[in-house]
């Protein structure tokens, strides 16, 4: 722990600008430039190829137009964003700076104070470090690599380079290019062949607040026949003063492997959350995305599976709860490129007040991919009169021998349901909360238990004052 | 003297159409009252209005229970006071298990009576639930199903009676709980209702047919026609209705 004097000194140093990375705080100037990208790479001590990669990504980002579909991003000003902050600067955030409503939510979720500070980015290191060390020993015994993305690049250069950028290329979309240029933080995971990891790998344990980056980058390789579950995010609100979170998650699920990636997203409501999550799925392998979205101002996130070899399987469970002022554009994509591949997408959107939660998804079947089975179910629940939800189910099917199902429903919290529950003694608010909890149950039941309990409690809090 | 629920000159309408046109009826604890009448007479409307359905507007009259006019109360407040309605068409709530729902309902009632009540413990609740389910011939797995979601007609009605058994109301209104039941299911449901009879509880059984009254002995039978009680009598009135129908009240008097 740095003493107060050290902290003061750091702040003093910061005022004078750039310093060497190891000991001093660094914060890039606002806006994006080649200079900023070079500085990030230099501060991280990266190999030349990574610098070249970042610069190539920057060039693509600058010339790529903004997406002409989806939520309104016109308020997003790339020149006003700080693209890199050396971690210690964030650790220096004071508890007093955290908005009272976020503190209150922490209290009500029953999160201990030390943990609250960690989540809010105040404390330096969280006490779960001890727990993590035990988990780490067990993982090392199995040969599992579970590190920060920076350590992955440094400690496993060949493995890293073999896969990095192969799932989500620079040219994929404007925000993927941005991430490739300025990425920082995230996880590097490798599960050796046949290894079955029973406990979920929790980013929560590994990360301190400073690592929960604006431009996180995660690379996960699940080797043949291996099994694991990765959980990122947490139900407690993630307070960020940064207005843009642009992550890229790349996953490779090799032959016969099974992998599940669970996200619980609860960014504060000033954040644009624009994330690219994709998995390559090989023969007989199964990839499952479980994606729960509560926070952010705008979210665009469509976890996807490229089913590359026969009998690969993909499941996407997506949940979004948009309150007034939020636009959550979620969904999923299943790209069937081989015979007998199958996919299942279930989306649950809840819109409250003027909030807008939508489903946007794609099922694509390439020519020659015979015997494909795909099923999409998207349900929307509107809580108030002015709530809104839209469904954009895209299908591109180039093969006749396929079985594709699509069901969509939009419902309002019904007067009859409310009356029924109230006649049993529940208040209108309790009844509405129960209906909402039931609606998202198909997604919540797939979460690890402690997350499921917290998510339900969070929904309860979010529902307060929503009726009457 | 037994406690009463007194309906006085009750008028109610839905979408400008008057359905109840001055209902007078007094239920007593320890008694079972049957309410019979032709389609459209307002039987279900009466049940809904007593429970506080927001679609109905009360234009006149009062319902006195425990010294207050319950028409001023929200549905949940009426439930907390001890009123219960077994729905003719129970509503499905997908994703919410019967067990979770029932525990929430029991706790809501306990909290309303005592704000410091910590709620029923999981163990006590499970014991109570299994006990009552056995009484109604319900498999324990039934408690893990989503509330009324995909239930058969008979399962829905049994689930209603199960809820009543757990919530132990002081006055229970059963709206056509017998409809859609085969004879075996009817017998089980009737057994469940009979098991709840006692001096601490009063019933209003709304029905089209006398059938259920063969299993549940009623103390008083009322006939509702065109929004009014036109006749009240002993159990023999039900037999007469079965034989003669409601024609007597429906045909215009010459």
XYZ file of C-alpha atoms in Angstrom:
722
model
C 0.000 0.000 0.000
C 1.395 3.407 -0.884
C 1.421 5.893 1.951
C -0.502 9.121 1.697
C 2.711 10.919 0.998
C 3.399 8.618 -1.968
C -0.090 9.193 -3.296
C 0.312 12.924 -3.026
C 3.590 12.632 -4.813
C 1.959 10.617 -7.564
C -0.691 13.239 -8.027
C 1.998 15.869 -8.119
C 3.929 13.904 -10.744
C 0.805 13.445 -12.783
C 0.372 17.174 -12.965
C 3.663 17.369 -14.765
C 2.691 14.874 -17.339
C 4.261 11.748 -18.721
C 6.428 9.506 -16.677
C 7.876 6.060 -16.876
C 5.266 3.365 -16.361
C 6.546 1.311 -13.476
C 6.255 3.732 -10.661
C 4.238 6.641 -11.821
C 0.790 7.478 -12.851
C 0.119 8.012 -16.507
C -2.944 9.301 -18.206
C -3.122 9.828 -21.941
C -4.385 13.148 -23.210
C -7.937 13.185 -24.561
C -8.445 11.906 -28.046
C -6.915 9.234 -30.196
C -3.706 9.550 -32.177
C -0.830 7.435 -33.355
C 1.176 8.933 -30.539
C -1.272 7.659 -27.922
C -1.276 4.174 -29.418
C 2.538 4.082 -29.527
C 2.664 5.230 -25.933
C 0.284 2.486 -24.764
C 2.363 -0.168 -26.496
C 5.569 1.265 -25.111
C 4.255 1.497 -21.551
C 3.184 -2.135 -21.731
C 6.605 -3.149 -23.083
C 5.043 -4.955 -26.025
C 6.782 -6.746 -28.889
C 7.020 -4.955 -32.213
C 4.318 -7.052 -33.888
C 1.747 -5.903 -31.371
C 2.599 -2.264 -31.953
C 2.211 -2.819 -35.700
C -1.092 -4.541 -35.063
C -2.349 -1.659 -32.962
C -1.330 0.902 -35.570
C -3.002 -1.036 -38.341
C -6.155 -1.186 -36.227
C -5.979 2.552 -35.590
C -5.796 3.281 -39.311
C -8.806 1.080 -39.925
C -10.734 2.665 -37.064
C -10.112 6.174 -38.386
C -11.286 5.459 -41.913
C -14.188 3.164 -40.978
C -17.541 4.949 -40.851
C -19.829 4.692 -37.843
C -22.413 1.910 -38.091
C -25.500 3.159 -39.903
C -27.835 0.862 -37.979
C -28.752 0.255 -34.385
C -28.938 2.647 -31.442
C -28.134 6.336 -31.704
C -24.431 6.906 -31.072
C -24.337 10.514 -32.229
C -23.503 11.815 -28.735
C -20.396 9.685 -28.613
C -17.438 11.991 -29.066
C -14.211 10.090 -29.698
C -12.147 13.239 -29.134
C -13.385 13.594 -25.566
C -12.288 10.141 -24.435
C -9.135 9.249 -22.565
C -7.855 6.075 -24.175
C -5.371 4.927 -21.624
C -4.942 5.414 -17.927
C -2.151 3.777 -16.031
C -3.882 1.752 -13.311
C -2.601 3.468 -10.176
C -4.389 6.615 -11.224
C -7.726 4.875 -10.960
C -6.859 3.313 -7.650
C -6.416 6.810 -6.350
C -10.115 7.520 -6.742
C -11.660 8.600 -3.486
C -14.683 6.930 -1.914
C -16.297 10.353 -1.680
C -16.396 10.614 -5.465
C -18.691 7.612 -5.812
C -22.282 8.752 -6.429
C -24.577 8.145 -3.424
C -27.072 6.068 -5.423
C -24.348 3.571 -6.283
C -23.239 3.368 -2.653
C -26.827 2.796 -1.673
C -27.191 -0.068 -4.130
C -24.051 -1.649 -2.692
C -25.543 -1.391 0.789
C -28.772 -2.944 -0.281
C -27.090 -5.791 -2.094
C -25.408 -6.485 1.232
C -21.917 -6.161 -0.183
C -19.236 -5.753 2.519
C -17.505 -2.400 2.594
C -14.092 -3.653 1.504
C -15.699 -5.238 -1.509
C -17.773 -2.128 -2.224
C -14.628 -0.085 -2.439
C -13.050 -2.618 -4.720
C -16.049 -2.576 -7.029
C -16.119 1.192 -7.058
C -12.457 1.262 -7.986
C -11.351 2.781 -4.715
C -9.339 0.116 -2.923
C -6.043 -1.053 -4.331
C -6.398 -4.797 -3.946
C -9.403 -6.694 -2.838
C -9.215 -9.336 -0.124
C -10.453 -12.084 -2.407
C -6.823 -12.234 -3.439
C -6.429 -14.938 -0.792
C -9.268 -16.982 -2.232
C -7.853 -16.475 -5.659
C -4.489 -17.860 -4.650
C -6.062 -21.163 -3.652
C -7.982 -21.295 -6.917
C -4.806 -20.446 -8.782
C -2.823 -23.307 -7.263
C -5.509 -25.776 -8.266
C -5.610 -24.398 -11.812
C -1.824 -24.513 -12.151
C -1.870 -28.156 -11.099
C -4.242 -28.821 -14.025
C -2.069 -26.854 -16.418
C -4.702 -24.178 -16.860
C -3.469 -20.696 -17.712
C -5.605 -17.908 -16.252
C -3.829 -14.564 -16.360
C -4.230 -10.974 -17.334
C -4.066 -10.483 -21.077
C -0.821 -8.528 -20.685
C 0.795 -11.382 -18.742
C -0.501 -13.805 -21.359
C 1.258 -11.898 -24.110
C 4.475 -11.682 -22.095
C 4.558 -15.245 -20.704
C 3.100 -17.230 -23.616
C 4.098 -15.286 -26.719
C 3.700 -18.126 -29.240
C 0.349 -19.392 -28.033
C -0.867 -15.823 -27.766
C 0.196 -14.817 -31.229
C -1.211 -17.972 -32.782
C -4.746 -17.041 -31.747
C -4.909 -13.320 -30.993
C -7.056 -11.471 -33.507
C -8.049 -14.641 -35.350
C -11.608 -14.700 -34.044
C -12.417 -10.999 -34.235
C -10.252 -9.398 -36.914
C -9.484 -5.700 -36.950
C -11.774 -5.186 -39.917
C -14.781 -6.780 -38.202
C -16.344 -3.521 -37.094
C -15.369 -0.010 -36.098
C -15.369 -0.738 -32.380
C -13.424 -3.960 -32.715
C -10.822 -1.902 -34.560
C -10.811 0.671 -31.768
C -10.297 -2.055 -29.194
C -7.484 -3.595 -31.237
C -5.741 -0.216 -31.272
C -5.997 0.673 -27.595
C -6.816 -2.573 -25.740
C -5.784 -2.853 -22.132
C -6.806 -5.328 -19.434
C -8.841 -8.486 -19.794
C -8.012 -12.168 -19.407
C -5.904 -14.781 -21.131
C -7.139 -18.320 -20.581
C -5.904 -21.656 -21.868
C -7.504 -24.974 -20.906
C -5.354 -27.986 -21.946
C -6.889 -30.957 -23.797
C -9.295 -33.073 -21.746
C -9.081 -30.876 -18.645
C -12.410 -30.257 -16.967
C -12.477 -27.211 -14.730
C -15.447 -27.576 -12.399
C -15.378 -24.211 -10.621
C -16.260 -21.203 -12.762
C -13.228 -19.099 -13.640
C -14.203 -15.736 -12.262
C -12.688 -12.604 -13.670
C -13.822 -11.055 -10.425
C -11.132 -12.908 -8.471
C -8.325 -12.066 -10.764
C -9.032 -8.464 -11.472
C -8.527 -5.576 -9.243
C -10.627 -2.586 -10.117
C -7.882 -1.055 -12.198
C -7.920 -4.010 -14.550
C -11.565 -3.712 -15.365
C -10.711 -1.797 -18.413
C -12.528 0.419 -20.763
C -10.967 -1.458 -23.670
C -10.660 -4.925 -22.247
C -9.492 -7.733 -24.442
C -9.965 -11.371 -23.567
C -8.605 -14.421 -25.366
C -9.709 -17.897 -24.327
C -8.563 -21.166 -25.867
C -10.386 -24.316 -24.817
C -8.422 -27.230 -26.189
C -9.891 -30.545 -27.415
C -12.282 -32.256 -25.020
C -11.769 -29.639 -22.297
C -14.572 -28.054 -20.271
C -14.797 -24.766 -18.425
C -17.030 -21.888 -17.465
C -15.879 -18.272 -17.321
C -17.794 -15.566 -15.518
C -17.157 -11.861 -15.937
C -18.746 -8.839 -14.438
C -20.856 -8.669 -11.367
C -24.334 -7.661 -10.376
C -23.184 -4.719 -8.318
C -23.032 -1.514 -10.324
C -19.687 -0.894 -11.969
C -19.028 2.742 -11.452
C -17.046 4.286 -14.236
C -16.279 7.861 -15.027
C -15.338 6.716 -18.524
C -18.104 7.046 -21.001
C -17.046 4.292 -23.378
C -16.488 0.597 -22.799
C -15.435 -1.277 -25.908
C -14.398 -4.859 -25.269
C -13.428 -7.681 -27.569
C -13.789 -11.276 -26.400
C -12.264 -14.015 -28.562
C -12.916 -17.656 -27.808
C -11.756 -20.822 -29.518
C -13.604 -24.007 -28.585
C -11.812 -26.980 -30.091
C -13.093 -30.397 -31.041
C -15.372 -31.982 -28.438
C -14.811 -29.195 -25.909
C -17.524 -27.450 -23.919
C -17.309 -23.851 -22.831
C -19.633 -21.340 -21.280
C -19.031 -17.602 -21.030
C -21.257 -15.676 -18.659
C -21.448 -11.899 -18.548
C -23.333 -9.855 -16.041
C -23.165 -6.280 -17.200
C -24.120 -3.475 -14.858
C -22.186 -0.418 -15.974
C -23.290 2.924 -14.630
C -25.783 4.653 -16.903
C -23.319 7.109 -18.463
C -21.465 4.345 -20.337
C -21.660 3.352 -23.992
C -21.052 -0.392 -23.880
C -20.104 -1.592 -27.359
C -18.727 -5.091 -27.205
C -17.773 -7.763 -29.730
C -17.953 -11.308 -28.364
C -17.317 -14.226 -30.659
C -16.464 -17.903 -30.485
C -15.103 -20.287 -33.105
C -16.644 -23.686 -32.459
C -15.093 -26.871 -33.860
C -16.383 -30.396 -34.415
C -18.802 -31.673 -31.786
C -17.942 -28.796 -29.466
C -20.466 -26.709 -27.525
C -20.288 -23.007 -26.826
C -22.776 -21.257 -24.567
C -23.088 -17.519 -24.050
C -25.090 -16.320 -21.081
C -25.433 -12.580 -21.257
C -27.289 -10.507 -18.677
C -27.443 -6.751 -19.204
C -28.732 -4.315 -16.612
C -26.583 -1.232 -16.839
C -25.059 1.222 -19.353
C -26.567 4.091 -21.329
C -26.348 2.260 -24.633
C -25.337 -1.348 -25.138
C -24.689 -3.013 -28.478
C -23.706 -6.618 -27.929
C -24.477 -9.710 -29.954
C -22.462 -12.698 -28.736
C -21.865 -14.948 -31.693
C -20.799 -18.452 -32.632
C -19.091 -19.488 -35.835
C -19.944 -23.153 -36.138
C -17.032 -24.248 -38.288
C -17.196 -28.023 -38.222
C -19.883 -30.712 -38.184
C -22.051 -31.145 -35.090
C -20.827 -27.994 -33.408
C -23.461 -26.525 -31.101
C -24.155 -23.030 -29.842
C -26.458 -21.664 -27.178
C -27.043 -17.982 -26.562
C -29.116 -16.837 -23.613
C -29.527 -13.122 -23.528
C -31.298 -10.928 -21.010
C -31.638 -7.149 -20.995
C -33.428 -4.873 -18.556
C -33.632 -1.299 -19.854
C -34.856 1.491 -17.593
C -35.662 5.047 -18.610
C -32.758 6.596 -20.488
C -31.251 3.264 -21.494
C -31.085 1.618 -24.915
C -30.000 -1.995 -24.733
C -29.571 -3.575 -28.134
C -28.775 -7.210 -27.481
C -29.131 -10.530 -29.159
C -26.920 -13.116 -30.743
C -25.612 -14.559 -33.951
C -25.199 -18.154 -35.023
C -23.270 -18.674 -38.240
C -23.666 -22.234 -39.485
C -20.781 -23.137 -41.757
C -20.830 -26.934 -41.500
C -23.390 -29.761 -41.669
C -25.430 -30.870 -38.670
C -24.550 -27.852 -36.614
C -27.181 -26.559 -34.244
C -27.971 -23.374 -32.386
C -30.455 -22.116 -29.863
C -30.990 -18.443 -29.049
C -33.233 -17.316 -26.218
C -33.624 -13.599 -25.648
C -35.565 -11.915 -22.852
C -35.940 -8.136 -22.993
C -37.585 -6.014 -20.353
C -38.336 -2.343 -20.901
C -39.319 -0.082 -18.034
C -40.363 3.566 -18.240
C -38.989 4.948 -21.489
C -36.278 2.296 -21.582
C -35.759 0.384 -24.770
C -34.525 -3.202 -24.792
C -34.378 -4.841 -28.180
C -33.422 -8.108 -29.765
C -31.170 -8.117 -32.803
C -29.996 -11.436 -34.078
C -28.746 -13.323 -37.067
C -29.055 -16.929 -38.145
C -26.894 -17.650 -41.135
C -26.635 -20.984 -42.898
C -23.955 -21.314 -45.566
C -24.396 -23.397 -48.683
C -23.457 -26.995 -47.990
C -24.307 -26.787 -44.312
C -27.018 -29.424 -44.483
C -29.007 -30.759 -41.559
C -28.694 -27.519 -39.626
C -31.082 -26.960 -36.751
C -31.578 -23.448 -35.419
C -34.132 -22.076 -33.026
C -34.732 -18.508 -31.891
C -37.103 -17.454 -29.145
C -37.290 -13.785 -28.287
C -39.680 -12.490 -25.709
C -40.194 -8.893 -24.690
C -41.919 -7.652 -21.570
C -43.080 -4.054 -21.287
C -43.616 -2.725 -17.791
C -45.145 0.673 -18.458
C -47.323 2.343 -21.031
C -44.451 4.047 -22.863
C -41.894 1.244 -22.731
C -40.649 0.055 -26.048
C -39.059 -3.022 -27.524
C -38.071 -3.924 -31.059
C -37.123 -7.200 -32.653
C -34.733 -7.509 -35.584
C -34.413 -11.179 -36.442
C -32.222 -11.554 -39.520
C -32.011 -14.830 -41.429
C -29.652 -15.658 -44.269
C -30.204 -19.207 -45.347
C -28.465 -20.607 -48.424
C -29.305 -24.240 -47.863
C -32.658 -25.996 -48.226
C -32.101 -28.943 -45.921
C -32.387 -27.039 -42.659
C -34.804 -26.699 -39.781
C -35.196 -23.188 -38.458
C -37.671 -22.043 -35.850
C -38.430 -18.535 -34.736
C -40.859 -17.399 -32.082
C -41.294 -13.878 -30.852
C -43.653 -12.439 -28.280
C -44.274 -9.052 -26.761
C -46.312 -8.816 -23.609
C -47.264 -6.179 -21.113
C -47.348 -6.806 -17.420
C -51.000 -7.721 -17.458
C -53.780 -6.365 -15.281
C -55.101 -9.906 -14.791
C -51.723 -11.223 -13.637
C -51.331 -8.311 -11.256
C -54.809 -8.700 -9.840
C -54.312 -12.411 -9.349
C -51.085 -11.944 -7.403
C -52.438 -9.003 -5.425
C -55.505 -11.004 -4.439
C -53.033 -13.309 -2.669
C -51.619 -10.442 -0.623
C -48.707 -9.179 -2.736
C -48.444 -5.434 -3.280
C -48.537 -4.143 -6.844
C -44.780 -3.651 -6.741
C -44.119 -7.105 -5.327
C -46.428 -8.590 -7.931
C -44.744 -6.746 -10.818
C -41.311 -7.764 -9.564
C -42.443 -11.360 -9.354
C -43.729 -11.274 -12.935
C -40.414 -9.785 -14.132
C -38.372 -12.330 -12.175
C -40.437 -15.120 -13.672
C -39.961 -13.703 -17.145
C -36.164 -13.810 -16.925
C -36.054 -17.104 -15.019
C -34.904 -19.090 -18.095
C -31.715 -16.996 -18.170
C -31.251 -16.544 -14.426
C -31.407 -20.259 -13.739
C -28.323 -20.685 -15.939
C -26.248 -18.363 -13.755
C -24.062 -19.581 -10.906
C -26.247 -19.465 -7.791
C -24.664 -16.494 -6.039
C -25.051 -14.415 -9.194
C -28.634 -15.556 -9.676
C -29.547 -14.494 -6.148
C -27.858 -11.128 -6.546
C -29.445 -10.535 -9.932
C -32.905 -11.203 -8.519
C -32.227 -8.825 -5.644
C -31.013 -6.226 -8.093
C -34.174 -6.549 -10.180
C -36.135 -6.021 -6.969
C -34.257 -2.792 -6.316
C -34.670 -1.632 -9.910
C -38.389 -2.276 -9.738
C -38.947 -0.112 -6.692
C -41.083 2.915 -7.404
C -41.916 1.636 -10.869
C -45.623 1.350 -10.236
C -48.439 3.385 -8.786
C -72.346 -13.950 17.498
C -70.356 -15.155 14.475
C -68.391 -12.584 12.532
C -69.955 -11.521 9.233
C -69.100 -10.137 5.839
C -72.059 -7.968 4.917
C -72.763 -6.879 1.352
C -75.200 -3.989 1.289
C -76.932 -2.570 -1.751
C -73.894 -3.245 -3.929
C -73.960 -1.707 -7.407
C -71.046 -2.190 -9.817
C -70.371 -1.688 -13.474
C -67.756 -2.391 -16.076
C -67.307 -0.223 -19.161
C -70.503 1.750 -18.444
C -72.585 -1.407 -18.169
C -74.212 -2.014 -14.808
C -73.840 -5.638 -13.733
C -74.621 -5.594 -10.018
C -77.849 -3.763 -9.274
C -78.114 -3.752 -5.514
C -76.846 -6.998 -4.026
C -77.632 -7.680 -0.364
C -76.026 -10.731 1.194
C -74.527 -11.525 4.580
C -71.955 -14.290 4.986
C -71.269 -15.733 8.415
C -68.261 -17.544 9.760
C -68.978 -21.212 10.206
C -71.463 -21.195 7.313
C -71.268 -22.228 3.688
C -73.370 -20.130 1.326
C -73.966 -21.180 -2.247
C -74.589 -18.589 -4.951
C -76.351 -19.869 -8.027
C -77.721 -18.163 -11.076
C -77.881 -18.193 -14.855
C -75.053 -17.091 -17.139
C -74.517 -13.356 -17.087
C -76.333 -12.831 -13.796
C -73.229 -11.212 -12.280
C -71.892 -14.069 -10.133
C -68.255 -13.688 -11.199
C -68.583 -9.912 -11.121
C -69.628 -10.132 -7.495
C -66.574 -12.296 -6.754
C -64.241 -9.838 -8.521
C -65.800 -6.785 -6.895
C -65.481 -8.336 -3.431
C -61.770 -8.935 -4.106
C -61.228 -5.498 -5.691
C -60.658 -6.115 -9.408
C -59.615 -2.735 -10.865
C -61.730 -3.135 -14.027
C -64.984 -2.856 -12.069
C -66.344 0.354 -10.721
C -68.480 0.301 -7.600
C -71.158 2.965 -7.920
C -73.121 2.361 -4.746
C -73.211 0.267 -1.594
C -70.713 -1.156 0.854
C -69.159 -4.370 2.042
C -68.535 -4.405 5.756
C -65.965 -6.748 7.230
C -64.261 -6.281 10.585
C -65.996 -2.970 11.071
C -64.806 -1.335 7.877
C -65.959 -0.915 4.308
C -63.481 -3.085 2.425
C -64.412 -1.494 -0.904
C -61.960 1.268 0.059
C -59.085 -1.220 0.263
C -56.614 -2.494 -2.326
C -56.892 -6.187 -3.250
C -53.814 -7.067 -1.201
C -55.231 -5.292 1.845
C -58.413 -7.321 1.546
C -56.278 -10.457 1.340
C -54.376 -9.397 4.459
C -57.710 -8.943 6.272
C -58.577 -12.546 5.520
C -60.452 -12.545 2.217
C -59.686 -15.085 -0.483
C -60.944 -15.639 -4.013
C -60.483 -18.951 -5.798
C -60.499 -17.865 -9.449
C -62.631 -19.410 -12.103
C -59.756 -18.854 -14.522
C -56.492 -18.811 -12.545
C -53.820 -16.739 -14.279
C -50.474 -18.201 -15.368
C -47.255 -16.575 -14.173
C -44.439 -18.281 -16.111
C -41.093 -18.631 -14.384
C -42.520 -18.347 -10.868
C -42.832 -21.671 -9.076
C -45.969 -22.431 -7.129
C -43.803 -22.914 -4.022
C -41.988 -19.566 -4.335
C -45.233 -17.778 -5.010
C -46.975 -19.334 -2.022
C -44.118 -18.553 0.320
C -44.140 -14.916 -0.867
C -47.908 -14.750 -0.341
C -47.710 -16.206 3.171
C -44.912 -13.813 4.066
C -46.741 -10.807 2.621
C -49.728 -11.575 4.825
C -47.594 -12.141 7.923
C -45.718 -8.906 7.307
C -48.947 -6.977 6.906
C -50.065 -8.244 10.299
C -46.700 -7.632 11.936
C -44.045 -5.556 10.150
C -41.302 -7.236 12.207
C -42.288 -10.735 11.171
C -39.204 -12.381 9.682
C -41.367 -14.629 7.498
C -41.929 -18.349 7.525
C -38.770 -20.456 7.643
C -38.049 -22.607 4.624
C -38.376 -25.793 6.670
C -41.697 -24.826 8.234
C -42.968 -23.769 4.841
C -41.994 -27.017 3.173
C -43.596 -29.057 5.915
C -46.807 -27.047 5.663
C -46.850 -27.185 1.882
C -46.280 -30.929 1.623
C -48.907 -31.512 4.252
C -51.568 -29.587 2.356
C -50.533 -31.021 -0.995
C -51.004 -34.516 0.307
C -54.508 -33.557 1.372
C -55.298 -32.524 -2.201
C -53.662 -35.523 -3.809
C -50.934 -33.411 -5.371
C -47.495 -34.809 -6.137
C -44.704 -32.877 -4.314
C -43.114 -32.113 -7.698
C -46.163 -30.014 -8.489
C -44.827 -27.287 -6.153
C -41.832 -26.809 -8.450
C -43.955 -26.108 -11.514
C -44.559 -22.583 -12.719
C -47.739 -21.071 -11.368
C -50.724 -22.202 -13.466
C -48.416 -22.414 -16.485
C -49.518 -25.391 -18.551
C -51.668 -26.721 -15.702
C -54.662 -28.808 -16.720
C -58.086 -27.499 -15.710
C -58.161 -29.847 -12.740
C -54.643 -28.910 -11.644
C -55.541 -25.238 -11.708
C -58.541 -25.742 -9.468
C -56.592 -27.915 -7.071
C -53.839 -25.302 -6.972
C -56.470 -22.699 -6.034
C -57.698 -24.826 -3.161
C -54.089 -25.469 -2.127
C -53.499 -21.717 -1.950
C -56.617 -21.331 0.147
C -55.456 -24.084 2.494
C -52.101 -22.361 3.021
C -53.405 -18.813 3.341
C -56.193 -19.825 5.763
C -58.648 -17.040 4.914
C -61.562 -16.034 7.123
C -63.912 -15.708 4.184
C -63.347 -17.621 0.959
C -65.152 -17.023 -2.302
C -64.933 -19.926 -4.731
C -65.849 -18.916 -8.261
C -66.970 -21.999 -10.176
C -64.239 -24.093 -8.643
C -66.228 -27.124 -9.786
C -66.316 -26.222 -13.474
C -64.178 -28.322 -15.753
C -63.568 -31.012 -13.144
C -64.275 -34.686 -13.668
C -66.011 -36.510 -10.870
C -62.811 -37.728 -9.188
C -61.198 -34.305 -9.259
C -64.417 -32.780 -7.974
C -64.453 -35.192 -5.035
C -60.842 -34.329 -4.143
C -61.444 -30.588 -4.406
C -64.605 -30.896 -2.315
C -62.694 -32.888 0.313
C -60.105 -30.150 0.431
C -62.767 -27.512 0.936
C -64.585 -29.576 3.558
C -61.333 -30.000 5.471
C -61.146 -26.206 5.774
C -64.665 -25.794 7.069
C -65.017 -24.701 10.629
C -66.306 -22.033 12.930
C -63.397 -19.736 12.054
C -64.205 -19.591 8.331
C -67.072 -18.693 6.034
C -67.555 -19.682 2.383
C -69.345 -18.359 -0.657
C -69.472 -21.067 -3.301
C -70.420 -19.765 -6.720
C -71.662 -22.459 -9.031
C -73.822 -23.209 -12.017
C -74.663 -26.693 -10.963
C -75.874 -28.395 -7.871
C -73.264 -31.132 -8.374
C -70.631 -29.668 -6.048
C -73.280 -29.123 -3.379
C -73.724 -32.896 -3.222
C -70.211 -33.000 -1.769
C -70.200 -29.749 0.160
C -73.233 -29.333 2.342
C -74.413 -25.730 2.132
C -76.240 -23.879 4.870
C -77.828 -21.226 2.674
C -78.472 -21.035 -1.071
C -78.903 -17.689 -2.864
C -80.153 -17.102 -6.352
C -78.618 -14.215 -8.300
C -80.510 -13.028 -11.369
C -79.739 -9.854 -13.319
C -77.550 -8.365 -10.622
C -79.850 -8.962 -7.660
C -80.432 -11.726 -5.121
C -83.927 -12.866 -5.996
C -84.333 -15.661 -3.512
C -82.517 -17.243 -0.585
C -83.289 -20.503 1.152
C -81.996 -23.757 2.570
C -80.177 -26.516 0.662
C -83.489 -27.646 -0.824
C -83.503 -24.499 -2.962
C -80.605 -25.949 -4.957
C -82.644 -29.071 -5.712
C -85.530 -26.957 -6.896
C -83.263 -24.930 -9.185
C -81.816 -28.122 -10.599
C -85.330 -29.281 -11.461
C -86.860 -26.004 -12.612
C -84.000 -23.860 -13.819
C -84.074 -20.074 -13.614
C -86.922 -19.528 -16.034
C -89.211 -18.295 -13.334
C -87.067 -15.193 -12.820
C -85.982 -14.676 -16.372
C -89.379 -14.490 -18.026
C -91.074 -11.163 -17.878
C -93.866 -11.053 -15.359
C -97.168 -10.668 -17.104
